[in-house]
């Protein structure tokens, strides 16, 4: 079947696999577009697809569905904490849905596809890996059991560990 998006994602998969990055490709099914699925941060998968109806320029969406059920009692504090974390990231993307009681990391990026440079895709993946590895556990806690006032100092301490002030 002639799917140019699947073809591009397959070429990316081959490039990443040659570089030792674990990934796979899923063909489009029904309304779900073809996806490149890349393992990051030990146990999470980033699903990368071209957004439908965006072709001037094409737009990629990177999506990680985090396995957490948002506790409504923590929704306001979690939203506040997500804003705090996102403000410090090079690519923002933690998102809460109160109606779906869900947490995702989502990033969108316009790209050129002639040629599609794998480095343009690898950089956001590395930033998503960073965000998930160092902050996803705190965001999950904010969604399920820990008040904002307890998490904010822990977040500041983690940032200080990762980005020490050399003065």
XYZ file of C-alpha atoms in Angstrom:
167
model
C 0.000 0.000 0.000
C 1.316 3.406 -0.966
C 1.668 5.393 2.274
C 4.393 8.066 2.018
C 4.221 8.755 5.753
C 4.798 5.088 6.558
C 7.688 5.085 4.098
C 9.324 8.090 5.804
C 8.799 6.631 9.274
C 10.271 3.306 8.090
C 13.370 5.106 6.802
C 13.713 6.826 10.190
C 13.335 3.488 11.955
C 16.120 2.029 9.836
C 18.411 4.994 10.599
C 17.704 4.831 14.327
C 18.063 1.045 14.462
C 21.451 1.335 12.737
C 22.456 3.704 15.544
C 21.337 1.278 18.271
C 18.038 2.989 19.103
C 15.236 0.512 19.767
C 12.192 1.343 17.674
C 9.518 -0.018 15.397
C 6.926 1.102 12.883
C 3.186 0.574 12.877
C 1.149 0.996 9.691
C -1.958 3.176 9.648
C -5.088 1.441 10.915
C -8.465 3.076 10.451
C -8.192 6.663 11.686
C -4.866 6.062 13.440
C -1.935 7.218 11.275
C 1.287 5.298 10.723
C 3.622 5.596 13.693
C 7.286 5.312 14.582
C 7.501 3.886 18.101
C 10.728 4.648 19.975
C 11.638 3.309 23.416
C 12.930 5.993 25.797
C 13.668 6.447 29.488
C 13.819 2.725 30.161
C 10.181 1.772 29.889
C 8.210 4.406 27.987
C 7.438 4.528 24.267
C 7.178 7.666 22.182
C 4.652 7.310 19.363
C 5.583 9.609 16.495
C 3.159 10.288 13.669
C 2.375 12.888 11.047
C -0.705 14.846 12.059
C -3.492 14.483 9.509
C -4.384 17.568 7.441
C -1.088 19.307 8.231
C 1.122 19.293 5.178
C 2.270 22.883 4.618
C 4.605 22.051 6.368
C 4.071 18.528 7.638
C 3.788 18.309 11.423
C 5.001 15.456 13.603
C 3.400 14.646 16.926
C 5.400 12.883 19.633
C 3.124 11.257 22.222
C 3.844 9.288 25.388
C 0.819 7.982 27.279
C 1.869 7.713 30.911
C 0.303 4.950 32.974
C -1.453 6.981 35.649
C -5.019 7.686 36.617
C -5.413 11.306 37.691
C -6.965 11.511 41.156
C -9.563 14.323 40.960
C -8.575 15.425 44.467
C -5.108 16.287 43.146
C -6.128 17.750 39.757
C -5.615 21.439 40.592
C -2.246 20.889 42.274
C -1.173 18.529 39.497
C -2.025 21.118 36.839
C -0.017 23.712 38.753
C 2.922 21.320 39.109
C 2.817 20.378 35.406
C 3.026 24.097 34.552
C 6.054 24.450 36.854
C 7.855 21.493 35.276
C 6.977 22.447 31.692
C 8.341 25.958 32.229
C 11.793 24.480 32.854
C 11.917 22.085 29.879
C 13.452 22.794 26.468
C 10.421 21.073 24.903
C 7.254 21.300 26.925
C 4.799 18.540 26.836
C 3.353 17.166 30.072
C -0.431 17.487 29.679
C -3.298 16.562 31.985
C -6.825 15.704 30.985
C -9.271 15.909 33.852
C -12.092 14.549 31.692
C -10.044 11.495 30.692
C -8.209 11.371 34.060
C -5.015 10.900 32.051
C -1.459 12.191 31.771
C 0.557 12.357 28.545
C 3.712 13.961 27.258
C 2.995 15.533 23.864
C 5.167 17.607 21.584
C 4.467 18.782 18.027
C 7.063 19.835 15.482
C 6.828 21.124 11.904
C 9.360 19.384 9.660
C 10.673 19.373 6.137
C 10.449 15.960 4.515
C 12.608 16.470 1.441
C 14.922 15.412 2.968
C 13.807 14.397 6.450
C 16.950 14.599 8.575
C 16.964 11.991 11.387
C 18.820 14.463 13.635
C 15.767 16.740 13.528
C 13.770 13.880 15.070
C 16.525 12.677 17.417
C 16.844 16.002 19.245
C 13.224 16.172 20.487
C 13.469 12.477 21.388
C 16.496 13.221 23.556
C 14.637 16.086 25.253
C 11.591 13.869 25.830
C 13.878 11.195 27.272
C 15.336 13.807 29.656
C 11.901 15.054 30.760
C 10.575 11.555 31.381
C 13.686 10.229 33.077
C 14.070 13.065 35.552
C 10.589 14.469 36.086
C 7.853 11.981 35.126
C 7.917 10.329 38.549
C 7.282 13.683 40.245
C 4.460 14.519 37.834
C 2.876 11.121 38.476
C 3.057 11.778 42.218
C 1.382 15.154 41.673
C -1.451 13.391 39.853
C -2.018 10.690 42.435
C -0.875 11.382 45.966
C 1.443 14.276 46.732
C 0.408 17.913 47.194
C 2.070 20.671 45.183
C 3.674 22.233 48.261
C 5.592 19.007 48.945
C 6.635 18.460 45.327
C 7.822 21.956 44.414
C 10.883 21.823 46.747
C 11.724 18.292 45.541
C 11.540 19.517 41.952
C 13.847 22.441 42.789
C 16.308 20.064 44.456
C 16.289 17.726 41.450
C 16.923 20.649 39.122
C 19.820 21.779 41.313
C 21.319 18.278 41.086
C 20.957 18.188 37.303
C 21.992 21.778 36.621
C 24.362 22.819 39.410
C 25.199 26.481 39.779
C 28.957 26.743 39.188
C 29.369 30.142 40.847
